[in-house]
Amino acid sequence: MFEKVLIANRGEIALRIHRACREMGIKTVAVHSTADADAMHVKLADEAVCIGPAPAKDSYLNKAAIISAALMTGADAIHPGYGFLSENADFAEMVEAHGMVFIGPKPAMIRLMGDKVSAKKAAKESGLPVIEGSEGDVKSVEEALAWGEKIGYPVIVKAAAGGGGKGMKVARNAQEMQEAFSLAKNEAKNSFANDVVYIEKYLQTPRHIEVQILADNYGNVVHLGERDCSLQRNHQKVLEETPSPALNVAQRRQIGEIARSAMEKLGYSSVGTIEFLYEDGRFYFLEMNTRVQVEHPITEMVTGIDIVREQIRVASGCPLGYGQDAIHFNGHAIECRINAEDPETFIPCPGKIGCWHVPGGLNVRVDSGMYWGYKVPACYDSMVAKLIVHGRTRNSVLMRLRRALEEFVIEGIKTTIPLHQKIIADPAFIDGAYNIHWLENFLKEQSKSGL
Ligand code: ADP
C-alpha cells in the first residue's frame, strides 16, 4: 500500500480523497494555487505545497509543478480527482516515468477513451451498443450530407476530442447540415485544437444513464449499478439518482452485465463510468470517463462501497478480492449539486460565506470543502457542496431531501438550493418522468410564469 499520496486537485474532491487516504493510514500532500491557501483540504493534509498562481493553467494544470511537488515530498502516488489532469494521458505517463503511480487506468486506456471516435470503436468491439453513425472522422460537408441521408435526420455532429458539451451541433435537415458541420468543426478546433468530427443519429428524448465500473489490475471487474443523470442544464449534470426510475430490475441487471463484461474484454483497470443514452428501452454508448465522477457518492450510499478507497487499493496493486455476487444494492440515493450561482440566471456568485450550516440526521451526507468565513474564489468551478441523501425508497429520499434542503443555510453568496427545492416539488420529477431536456423546459416554464 502507498505511504503518501499527492492530491492533484482542489475543492470537495480533494477533501474526499484526503478522507479516504486518512482512513487507510496513508499520508497526504495537498497542492494548491495561491487562491486556495485557505482551502479545507490544505488545512487537513499532512503537507501542502503551493504550485502556482490562481489561473488553473499555471497551477492545477501545471504538470511540471505537480510532479516536482510530488518528488519533493516523497509521494509514491498521485490522485488526480476529476477535471484538471484526471484524463490527461501525457500526465499519467509523466507520473509513471518519475517512478510514481497514477491513481487511474493505464495511460493507453485514457488515450483510447479520450478520443470519442476511438472510444466508440473500442466500445462497439467490446460488445456495447452504439448509436448509428459514421464509424470515424467525417472530412467534408459532402460526406456529412451523405451520412445525414443514410441515417436520417436529425443528426448530431460531434467533436472527437469533445468535452463539457462543446463542439456538438444538431442538424435537423440537409440545409442545417452545412452550418452544423462547419460550426462544430470550428468549435472543435478552437476549444480542443483538434477539428476531427463525427456524426451520429440525434436521439430526441433520451435519458442519460451511466454504469459505475470498478476493476483491478488482474482482470477482475465488477459494476456498481447505474446512475440516472438526465437532469442537465447546458449538458451539465444538476441532480443525479440511483437506481434510475426508468429501469426495472431485469433491465438494470442487463445493462450492468453488458458494461461489466465489455470492460473485462477491454482489460480496463481502476474506476470508470460508461455513459449511455437510453431511449425506448434501448441503451446506446455515449462515452467513457476514466476517473472518479462528481456523482460517485450516490453509488457509495446504495452499495456501501467506498469508491475512492477501492480506487486507491487497486492502483497500489491489491486485487479486488470480491466478485459481482458480493455487490448488493440497498435503497435509493439522490445527489444535488449546489452551486454558488443565482438560482434563476445561473450567474456565478463567488464571495465570502457568512453563516454555513449543513443539514444532518439519518442518511444525509454533505461533501464540501466550504466553511464559515471561507471566500469562494471566482476563478474555478462554482460547485460549493454536494448534498447526498439515502433512504429505503425513492419517496422517503424525496421527503428527506426536502427536509435537508430546508435545513441547509449558506449566507453571503447566492446558491442553487432554491432551484433544487423547486425541482423535487415538481409532479413530473416526483413521478420520475424526465429526460435530458426536462430541466431546460422546466426552467423555461418557470421564467414564463414568473416563478
Ligand atoms: P461531453 O463529453 O461534451 O459531455 P457527451 O458525448 O457526453 O459530450 O454528450 C453530452 C450530452 O449531449 C449528452 O448527455 C446528451 O445530453 C447530448 N448528446 C450527445 N450525443 C447525443 C445524441 N446522439 N443524441 C442526443 N443527445 C446527445
Short mmCIF file of C-alpha atoms and ligand atoms in Angstrom, two decimals:
data_model
loop_
_atom_site.label_atom_id
_atom_site.label_comp_id
_atom_site.label_asym_id
_atom_site.label_seq_id
_atom_site.Cartn_x
_atom_site.Cartn_y
_atom_site.Cartn_z
CA MET A 1 0.00 0.00 0.00
CA PHE A 2 1.09 3.59 -0.62
CA GLU A 3 2.58 5.57 2.23
CA LYS A 4 1.98 9.03 0.84
CA VAL A 5 -0.44 10.25 -1.85
CA LEU A 6 -0.33 13.65 -3.51
CA ILE A 7 -3.79 15.03 -4.29
CA ALA A 8 -3.64 16.95 -7.57
CA ASN A 9 -6.97 18.71 -7.23
CA ARG A 10 -8.96 21.18 -5.14
CA GLY A 11 -12.37 21.66 -3.55
CA GLU A 12 -14.62 18.89 -2.31
CA ILE A 13 -12.93 16.11 -4.30
CA ALA A 14 -9.52 16.95 -2.78
CA LEU A 15 -11.10 16.65 0.66
CA ARG A 16 -12.89 13.43 -0.36
CA ILE A 17 -9.56 11.87 -1.42
CA HIS A 18 -7.85 13.10 1.76
CA ARG A 19 -10.57 11.43 3.83
CA ALA A 20 -10.15 8.08 2.05
CA CYS A 21 -6.36 8.23 2.48
CA ARG A 22 -6.67 9.15 6.15
CA GLU A 23 -8.91 6.17 6.82
CA MET A 24 -6.37 3.93 5.08
CA GLY A 25 -3.46 5.27 7.14
CA ILE A 26 -1.93 6.99 4.10
CA LYS A 27 -0.25 10.39 4.47
CA THR A 28 -1.49 13.17 2.15
CA VAL A 29 0.11 16.04 0.29
CA ALA A 30 -2.15 18.88 -0.84
CA VAL A 31 -1.11 21.07 -3.74
CA HIS A 32 -2.81 24.41 -4.16
CA SER A 33 -2.80 27.68 -6.03
CA THR A 34 -2.25 30.99 -4.26
CA ALA A 35 -6.07 31.46 -4.36
CA ASP A 36 -6.60 28.26 -2.36
CA ALA A 37 -4.18 28.70 0.54
CA ASP A 38 -7.16 28.70 2.96
CA ALA A 39 -8.89 25.65 1.50
CA MET A 40 -10.05 22.94 3.89
CA HIS A 41 -8.05 20.13 2.27
CA VAL A 42 -4.90 22.26 2.53
CA LYS A 43 -5.51 22.69 6.26
CA LEU A 44 -6.14 18.97 6.79
CA ALA A 45 -3.40 17.43 4.64
CA ASP A 46 -0.14 16.31 6.26
CA GLU A 47 1.82 18.55 3.93
CA ALA A 48 0.89 21.32 1.49
CA VAL A 49 2.78 22.78 -1.47
CA CYS A 50 1.84 25.94 -3.34
CA ILE A 51 2.20 25.15 -7.04
CA GLY A 52 1.41 28.47 -8.67
CA PRO A 53 -0.90 31.44 -9.12
CA ALA A 54 -4.71 31.29 -9.32
CA PRO A 55 -5.29 30.52 -13.04
CA ALA A 56 -5.64 26.74 -13.38
CA LYS A 57 -3.22 26.64 -16.32
CA ASP A 58 -0.48 27.91 -14.00
CA SER A 59 -1.30 25.66 -11.04
CA TYR A 60 -3.72 22.71 -11.20
CA LEU A 61 -2.85 22.11 -14.88
CA ASN A 62 0.85 22.74 -14.38
CA LYS A 63 2.21 19.20 -14.83
CA ALA A 64 5.85 20.02 -14.04
CA ALA A 65 4.96 21.87 -10.82
CA ILE A 66 2.81 18.96 -9.61
CA ILE A 67 5.45 16.34 -10.41
CA SER A 68 8.10 18.47 -8.64
CA ALA A 69 5.85 18.79 -5.57
CA ALA A 70 5.39 15.00 -5.52
CA LEU A 71 9.13 14.31 -5.83
CA MET A 72 9.98 16.93 -3.24
CA THR A 73 7.59 15.48 -0.67
CA GLY A 74 8.37 11.85 -1.48
CA ALA A 75 4.83 10.91 -2.53
CA ASP A 76 4.54 7.45 -4.08
CA ALA A 77 1.30 8.08 -5.96
CA ILE A 78 -0.77 10.94 -7.38
CA HIS A 79 -4.57 11.05 -7.26
CA PRO A 80 -5.90 13.39 -9.97
CA GLY A 81 -9.54 13.63 -8.79
CA TYR A 82 -11.89 14.75 -11.60
CA GLY A 83 -11.42 17.54 -14.16
CA PHE A 84 -7.97 19.18 -14.42
CA LEU A 85 -5.39 16.47 -15.31
CA SER A 86 -7.54 13.45 -14.45
CA GLU A 87 -8.00 12.35 -18.07
CA ASN A 88 -4.66 13.57 -19.40
CA ALA A 89 -2.72 10.55 -20.69
CA ASP A 90 0.51 12.58 -21.04
CA PHE A 91 0.37 13.50 -17.36
CA ALA A 92 -0.29 9.87 -16.35
CA GLU A 93 2.78 8.87 -18.39
CA MET A 94 4.88 11.58 -16.73
CA VAL A 95 3.85 10.34 -13.29
CA GLU A 96 4.90 6.79 -14.22
CA ALA A 97 8.16 7.99 -15.80
CA HIS A 98 9.08 9.57 -12.47
CA GLY A 99 8.58 6.29 -10.65
CA MET A 100 5.22 7.07 -9.09
CA VAL A 101 1.76 5.57 -9.55
CA PHE A 102 -1.02 7.47 -11.31
CA ILE A 103 -4.23 6.54 -9.49
CA GLY A 104 -6.33 5.74 -12.53
CA PRO A 105 -6.23 3.46 -15.57
CA LYS A 106 -3.17 2.96 -17.76
CA PRO A 107 -2.23 5.94 -19.99
CA ALA A 108 -3.08 3.98 -23.16
CA MET A 109 -6.62 3.40 -21.86
CA ILE A 110 -7.05 7.09 -21.00
CA ARG A 111 -5.90 7.97 -24.53
CA LEU A 112 -8.22 5.41 -26.14
CA MET A 113 -11.27 6.68 -24.24
CA GLY A 114 -10.29 10.36 -24.52
CA ASP A 115 -10.91 10.32 -28.25
CA LYS A 116 -14.61 9.75 -28.82
CA VAL A 117 -14.09 8.15 -32.22
CA SER A 118 -11.62 5.54 -30.94
CA ALA A 119 -13.70 5.10 -27.76
CA LYS A 120 -16.84 4.36 -29.78
CA LYS A 121 -14.95 1.87 -31.93
CA ALA A 122 -13.49 0.12 -28.86
CA ALA A 123 -16.93 0.11 -27.20
CA LYS A 124 -18.53 -1.49 -30.24
CA GLU A 125 -15.82 -4.15 -30.46
CA SER A 126 -16.29 -4.95 -26.78
CA GLY A 127 -20.00 -5.58 -27.25
CA LEU A 128 -21.50 -2.27 -26.18
CA PRO A 129 -24.44 -0.99 -28.24
CA VAL A 130 -23.57 2.26 -30.06
CA ILE A 131 -25.63 4.93 -31.83
CA GLU A 132 -25.81 4.56 -35.59
CA GLY A 133 -23.46 6.94 -37.41
CA SER A 134 -20.12 7.47 -39.09
CA GLU A 135 -17.53 4.99 -37.88
CA GLY A 136 -14.95 7.74 -37.77
CA ASP A 137 -13.75 11.08 -38.99
CA VAL A 138 -16.13 12.96 -41.36
CA LYS A 139 -13.90 15.16 -43.52
CA SER A 140 -16.17 17.21 -45.76
CA VAL A 141 -19.68 18.68 -45.95
CA GLU A 142 -20.42 16.29 -48.83
CA GLU A 143 -19.52 13.35 -46.64
CA ALA A 144 -21.63 14.82 -43.80
CA LEU A 145 -24.63 15.22 -46.13
CA ALA A 146 -24.24 11.63 -47.28
CA TRP A 147 -24.35 10.48 -43.64
CA GLY A 148 -27.44 12.60 -43.00
CA GLU A 149 -29.09 10.93 -45.99
CA LYS A 150 -28.05 7.47 -44.87
CA ILE A 151 -29.05 7.53 -41.19
CA GLY A 152 -31.89 10.08 -41.48
CA TYR A 153 -32.26 13.46 -39.77
CA PRO A 154 -31.98 14.73 -37.09
CA VAL A 155 -28.28 14.00 -36.63
CA ILE A 156 -25.62 15.43 -34.33
CA VAL A 157 -22.12 16.47 -35.39
CA LYS A 158 -19.68 15.87 -32.52
CA ALA A 159 -16.04 16.66 -31.85
CA ALA A 160 -13.83 13.58 -31.36
CA ALA A 161 -11.92 15.46 -28.66
CA GLY A 162 -15.14 16.94 -27.19
CA GLY A 163 -15.93 17.53 -23.55
CA GLY A 164 -18.12 19.78 -21.43
CA GLY A 165 -20.81 19.83 -24.09
CA LYS A 166 -18.60 21.75 -26.54
CA GLY A 167 -18.24 21.04 -30.26
CA MET A 168 -21.71 19.48 -30.65
CA LYS A 169 -24.26 20.72 -33.22
CA VAL A 170 -27.62 19.25 -34.21
CA ALA A 171 -28.78 19.27 -37.85
CA ARG A 172 -32.49 18.65 -38.43
CA ASN A 173 -32.27 18.59 -42.24
CA ALA A 174 -29.78 18.86 -45.13
CA GLN A 175 -29.97 22.69 -45.11
CA GLU A 176 -28.94 22.80 -41.46
CA MET A 177 -26.12 20.32 -42.02
CA GLN A 178 -23.95 22.81 -43.89
CA GLU A 179 -23.88 25.15 -40.91
CA ALA A 180 -23.81 22.49 -38.18
CA PHE A 181 -20.81 20.81 -39.78
CA SER A 182 -18.68 23.96 -40.07
CA LEU A 183 -19.75 25.28 -36.63
CA ALA A 184 -18.89 22.01 -34.90
CA LYS A 185 -15.58 21.75 -36.75
CA ASN A 186 -14.59 25.33 -35.86
CA GLU A 187 -15.63 25.00 -32.24
CA ALA A 188 -13.67 21.73 -32.01
CA LYS A 189 -10.60 23.38 -33.48
CA ASN A 190 -10.81 26.40 -31.18
CA SER A 191 -11.65 24.52 -27.98
CA PHE A 192 -9.61 21.34 -28.38
CA ALA A 193 -7.02 22.15 -31.10
CA ASN A 194 -8.38 19.10 -32.91
CA ASP A 195 -11.03 19.54 -35.61
CA VAL A 196 -11.92 15.88 -36.12
CA VAL A 197 -15.73 15.49 -36.03
CA TYR A 198 -18.06 12.53 -36.42
CA ILE A 199 -21.77 12.15 -36.97
CA GLU A 200 -24.44 10.13 -35.23
CA LYS A 201 -28.20 9.90 -35.06
CA TYR A 202 -29.65 12.51 -32.70
CA LEU A 203 -31.91 10.86 -30.13
CA GLN A 204 -34.83 13.15 -29.33
CA THR A 205 -35.93 12.27 -25.81
CA PRO A 206 -33.29 10.04 -24.23
CA ARG A 207 -32.28 9.68 -20.62
CA HIS A 208 -28.65 9.77 -19.56
CA ILE A 209 -27.90 6.59 -17.64
CA GLU A 210 -24.37 5.57 -16.66
CA VAL A 211 -22.81 2.47 -15.13
CA GLN A 212 -20.09 2.60 -12.46
CA ILE A 213 -17.22 0.17 -13.04
CA LEU A 214 -14.57 -0.99 -10.60
CA ALA A 215 -11.68 -3.14 -11.84
CA ASP A 216 -8.30 -4.30 -10.58
CA ASN A 217 -5.03 -4.92 -12.45
CA TYR A 218 -5.71 -8.69 -12.73
CA GLY A 219 -8.82 -8.76 -14.89
CA ASN A 220 -11.42 -8.73 -12.10
CA VAL A 221 -14.27 -6.36 -12.94
CA VAL A 222 -17.49 -5.53 -11.11
CA HIS A 223 -20.20 -2.98 -11.78
CA LEU A 224 -21.78 -0.93 -9.01
CA GLY A 225 -25.09 -0.30 -10.72
CA GLU A 226 -26.33 2.70 -12.65
CA ARG A 227 -26.97 6.39 -12.07
CA ASP A 228 -29.60 8.46 -13.83
CA CYS A 229 -28.06 11.84 -14.68
CA SER A 230 -30.74 13.14 -17.05
CA LEU A 231 -31.30 16.35 -15.11
CA GLN A 232 -28.93 18.63 -17.01
CA ARG A 233 -28.54 22.28 -17.90
CA ASN A 234 -26.20 23.13 -20.81
CA HIS A 235 -25.17 19.44 -20.82
CA GLN A 236 -24.01 19.81 -17.19
CA LYS A 237 -25.47 17.49 -14.57
CA VAL A 238 -27.52 19.15 -11.83
CA LEU A 239 -29.05 16.29 -9.83
CA GLU A 240 -28.37 12.54 -10.02
CA GLU A 241 -30.12 9.49 -8.64
CA THR A 242 -29.70 5.77 -8.31
CA PRO A 243 -31.37 3.49 -9.20
CA SER A 244 -32.84 5.07 -12.32
CA PRO A 245 -36.64 5.42 -12.07
CA ALA A 246 -36.79 4.36 -15.73
CA LEU A 247 -35.40 0.83 -15.36
CA ASN A 248 -36.84 -2.36 -13.97
CA VAL A 249 -34.75 -4.99 -12.20
CA ALA A 250 -34.11 -7.04 -15.36
CA GLN A 251 -33.03 -4.02 -17.44
CA ARG A 252 -30.77 -2.86 -14.62
CA ARG A 253 -29.09 -6.22 -14.34
CA GLN A 254 -28.71 -6.47 -18.10
CA ILE A 255 -27.02 -3.10 -18.68
CA GLY A 256 -24.77 -3.65 -15.67
CA GLU A 257 -23.64 -7.00 -17.01
CA ILE A 258 -23.13 -5.69 -20.58
CA ALA A 259 -20.95 -2.87 -19.22
CA ARG A 260 -19.04 -5.16 -16.87
CA SER A 261 -18.21 -7.75 -19.49
CA ALA A 262 -17.19 -5.08 -22.04
CA MET A 263 -14.67 -3.71 -19.54
CA GLU A 264 -13.42 -7.23 -18.85
CA LYS A 265 -12.84 -7.73 -22.61
CA LEU A 266 -11.09 -4.39 -22.87
CA GLY A 267 -8.79 -5.12 -19.92
CA TYR A 268 -9.89 -1.99 -18.06
CA SER A 269 -8.47 -1.30 -14.59
CA SER A 270 -9.36 1.31 -11.90
CA VAL A 271 -12.73 3.02 -11.52
CA GLY A 272 -14.56 4.29 -14.57
CA THR A 273 -18.00 5.19 -15.79
CA ILE A 274 -19.67 4.13 -19.01
CA GLU A 275 -22.24 6.70 -20.08
CA PHE A 276 -25.25 5.67 -22.16
CA LEU A 277 -28.21 7.37 -23.71
CA TYR A 278 -31.39 5.37 -23.09
CA GLU A 279 -34.46 5.68 -25.28
CA ASP A 280 -37.42 3.40 -25.99
CA GLY A 281 -35.98 0.59 -23.94
CA ARG A 282 -32.57 0.64 -25.65
CA PHE A 283 -29.13 1.72 -24.49
CA TYR A 284 -26.51 3.44 -26.65
CA PHE A 285 -22.89 4.02 -25.61
CA LEU A 286 -22.09 7.73 -25.31
CA GLU A 287 -18.61 7.93 -23.80
CA MET A 288 -16.44 6.57 -21.03
CA ASN A 289 -14.99 8.63 -18.18
CA THR A 290 -11.75 7.11 -16.93
CA ARG A 291 -11.84 8.76 -13.49
CA VAL A 292 -13.90 9.15 -10.36
CA GLN A 293 -17.02 11.22 -11.03
CA VAL A 294 -18.71 14.03 -9.13
CA GLU A 295 -21.80 11.87 -8.61
CA HIS A 296 -19.99 8.78 -7.24
CA PRO A 297 -21.37 9.21 -3.66
CA ILE A 298 -24.91 8.08 -4.56
CA THR A 299 -23.44 4.75 -5.66
CA GLU A 300 -21.47 4.56 -2.40
CA MET A 301 -24.66 5.12 -0.43
CA VAL A 302 -26.57 2.25 -2.03
CA THR A 303 -23.67 -0.24 -2.24
CA GLY A 304 -21.80 0.67 0.96
CA ILE A 305 -18.57 0.62 -1.07
CA ASP A 306 -16.04 3.43 -0.65
CA ILE A 307 -15.20 4.01 -4.33
CA VAL A 308 -12.17 6.24 -3.72
CA ARG A 309 -10.73 3.73 -1.24
CA GLU A 310 -11.18 0.92 -3.76
CA GLN A 311 -9.61 3.07 -6.48
CA ILE A 312 -6.53 3.65 -4.32
CA ARG A 313 -6.39 -0.01 -3.29
CA VAL A 314 -6.44 -1.39 -6.85
CA ALA A 315 -3.93 1.26 -8.01
CA SER A 316 -1.50 0.05 -5.36
CA GLY A 317 -1.74 -3.46 -6.86
CA CYS A 318 -4.22 -5.07 -4.48
CA PRO A 319 -6.66 -7.49 -6.09
CA LEU A 320 -10.34 -6.57 -5.81
CA GLY A 321 -10.92 -9.57 -3.57
CA TYR A 322 -14.64 -9.94 -4.33
CA GLY A 323 -16.85 -10.57 -7.34
CA GLN A 324 -20.19 -9.32 -8.63
CA ASP A 325 -22.07 -11.63 -6.22
CA ALA A 326 -20.75 -9.59 -3.30
CA ILE A 327 -22.29 -6.34 -4.56
CA HIS A 328 -25.69 -5.64 -3.01
CA PHE A 329 -27.89 -2.66 -3.74
CA ASN A 330 -29.73 -1.16 -0.83
CA GLY A 331 -32.38 1.54 -1.25
CA HIS A 332 -32.26 4.76 -3.20
CA ALA A 333 -29.98 7.84 -3.22
CA ILE A 334 -30.10 11.32 -4.75
CA GLU A 335 -27.37 13.96 -5.04
CA CYS A 336 -27.99 17.70 -5.52
CA ARG A 337 -25.08 19.75 -6.83
CA ILE A 338 -25.21 23.06 -5.03
CA ASN A 339 -23.51 25.85 -6.94
CA ALA A 340 -22.59 29.40 -5.97
CA GLU A 341 -24.88 30.82 -8.64
CA ASP A 342 -28.04 32.85 -8.90
CA PRO A 343 -30.78 30.15 -8.93
CA GLU A 344 -32.61 31.91 -11.79
CA THR A 345 -29.97 33.47 -14.02
CA PHE A 346 -27.16 31.00 -13.16
CA ILE A 347 -24.68 33.86 -12.99
CA PRO A 348 -21.81 32.73 -10.74
CA CYS A 349 -21.82 34.32 -7.32
CA PRO A 350 -18.41 33.96 -5.70
CA GLY A 351 -17.74 35.73 -2.40
CA LYS A 352 -17.36 35.32 1.32
CA ILE A 353 -19.55 32.76 3.06
CA GLY A 354 -21.30 34.13 6.11
CA CYS A 355 -23.27 31.55 8.05
CA TRP A 356 -22.60 27.95 6.91
CA HIS A 357 -24.86 25.34 8.46
CA VAL A 358 -25.09 21.89 6.88
CA PRO A 359 -28.04 19.55 7.37
CA GLY A 360 -27.57 16.33 9.31
CA GLY A 361 -29.60 13.41 10.56
CA LEU A 362 -30.00 9.86 9.33
CA ASN A 363 -28.63 9.14 5.85
CA VAL A 364 -27.74 12.74 4.99
CA ARG A 365 -24.23 13.40 3.67
CA VAL A 366 -22.66 16.70 2.63
CA ASP A 367 -19.42 16.63 0.63
CA SER A 368 -17.98 20.13 0.63
CA GLY A 369 -14.76 21.97 1.33
CA MET A 370 -16.58 25.12 2.47
CA TYR A 371 -16.77 26.65 5.94
CA TRP A 372 -17.94 29.76 7.74
CA GLY A 373 -15.85 32.77 6.57
CA TYR A 374 -14.35 30.97 3.54
CA LYS A 375 -14.08 33.07 0.36
CA VAL A 376 -15.37 31.23 -2.72
CA PRO A 377 -12.86 32.18 -5.44
CA ALA A 378 -14.16 33.44 -8.77
CA CYS A 379 -11.62 31.57 -10.89
CA TYR A 380 -12.83 27.97 -10.51
CA ASP A 381 -15.94 25.84 -10.87
CA SER A 382 -18.91 27.21 -8.94
CA MET A 383 -19.93 23.98 -7.14
CA VAL A 384 -19.78 24.57 -3.37
CA ALA A 385 -21.41 21.43 -1.98
CA LYS A 386 -22.97 18.10 -2.83
CA LEU A 387 -25.95 17.10 -0.74
CA ILE A 388 -26.43 13.34 -0.85
CA VAL A 389 -29.45 11.67 0.70
CA HIS A 390 -30.09 7.96 1.10
CA GLY A 391 -33.22 6.05 2.08
CA ARG A 392 -35.10 2.79 1.64
CA THR A 393 -37.43 4.05 -1.08
CA ARG A 394 -37.40 6.91 -3.61
CA ASN A 395 -40.33 8.53 -1.79
CA SER A 396 -38.57 8.51 1.54
CA VAL A 397 -35.48 10.02 -0.14
CA LEU A 398 -37.57 12.82 -1.64
CA MET A 399 -39.09 13.64 1.76
CA ARG A 400 -35.66 13.54 3.42
CA LEU A 401 -34.14 15.69 0.68
CA ARG A 402 -36.87 18.27 1.11
CA ARG A 403 -36.16 18.42 4.82
CA ALA A 404 -32.36 18.55 4.31
CA LEU A 405 -32.57 21.37 1.73
CA GLU A 406 -34.72 23.33 4.18
CA GLU A 407 -32.07 22.94 6.89
CA PHE A 408 -29.13 23.94 4.69
CA VAL A 409 -28.08 27.54 5.46
CA ILE A 410 -25.50 29.27 3.29
CA GLU A 411 -25.31 33.03 3.76
CA GLY A 412 -23.24 35.66 1.96
CA ILE A 413 -23.49 34.09 -1.51
CA LYS A 414 -26.40 33.03 -3.70
CA THR A 415 -26.77 29.30 -4.28
CA THR A 416 -28.89 26.92 -6.33
CA ILE A 417 -30.63 25.47 -3.25
CA PRO A 418 -33.97 27.13 -4.24
CA LEU A 419 -33.69 25.51 -7.70
CA HIS A 420 -33.36 22.04 -6.15
CA GLN A 421 -36.35 22.75 -3.90
CA LYS A 422 -38.45 23.56 -6.98
CA ILE A 423 -37.27 20.53 -8.93
CA ILE A 424 -38.06 18.00 -6.21
CA ALA A 425 -41.51 19.52 -5.65
CA ASP A 426 -42.50 19.13 -9.31
CA PRO A 427 -45.01 16.31 -10.03
CA ALA A 428 -43.16 15.13 -13.17
CA PHE A 429 -39.91 14.82 -11.24
CA ILE A 430 -41.70 13.09 -8.38
CA ASP A 431 -43.04 10.60 -10.96
CA GLY A 432 -39.54 10.06 -12.34
CA ALA A 433 -40.85 11.05 -15.78
CA TYR A 434 -37.98 13.12 -17.13
CA ASN A 435 -35.42 13.03 -19.93
CA ILE A 436 -32.30 15.07 -20.78
CA HIS A 437 -34.40 18.05 -21.94
CA TRP A 438 -36.76 18.11 -18.98
CA LEU A 439 -34.84 20.56 -16.79
CA GLU A 440 -34.32 23.15 -19.52
CA ASN A 441 -38.04 23.02 -20.41
CA PHE A 442 -38.91 23.27 -16.72
CA LEU A 443 -36.69 26.38 -16.37
CA LYS A 444 -38.33 27.97 -19.43
CA GLU A 445 -41.79 27.35 -17.96
CA GLN A 446 -40.71 28.81 -14.63
CA SER A 447 -39.38 32.00 -16.17
CA LYS A 448 -42.50 32.37 -18.37
CA SER A 449 -44.80 32.10 -15.37
CA GLY A 450 -42.52 34.45 -13.41
CA LEU A 451 -41.97 31.91 -10.60
P1 ADP B 1 -19.39 15.78 -23.44
O1 ADP B 1 -18.18 14.90 -23.35
O2 ADP B 1 -19.10 17.09 -24.09
O3 ADP B 1 -20.13 15.90 -22.16
P2 ADP B 1 -21.20 13.69 -24.45
O4 ADP B 1 -20.89 12.89 -25.65
O5 ADP B 1 -21.04 13.03 -23.11
O6 ADP B 1 -20.35 15.06 -24.51
O7 ADP B 1 -22.66 14.26 -24.56
C1 ADP B 1 -23.15 15.22 -23.65
C2 ADP B 1 -24.65 15.33 -23.76
O8 ADP B 1 -25.01 15.71 -25.12
C3 ADP B 1 -25.42 14.05 -23.51
O9 ADP B 1 -25.62 13.82 -22.13
C4 ADP B 1 -26.69 14.34 -24.27
O10 ADP B 1 -27.46 15.23 -23.49
C5 ADP B 1 -26.22 15.08 -25.51
N1 ADP B 1 -25.96 14.16 -26.65
C6 ADP B 1 -24.75 13.69 -27.06
N2 ADP B 1 -24.91 12.85 -28.13
C7 ADP B 1 -26.24 12.77 -28.39
C8 ADP B 1 -27.05 12.07 -29.36
N3 ADP B 1 -26.51 11.26 -30.29
N4 ADP B 1 -28.38 12.25 -29.30
C9 ADP B 1 -28.94 13.07 -28.38
N5 ADP B 1 -28.25 13.75 -27.45
C10 ADP B 1 -26.91 13.62 -27.45
#
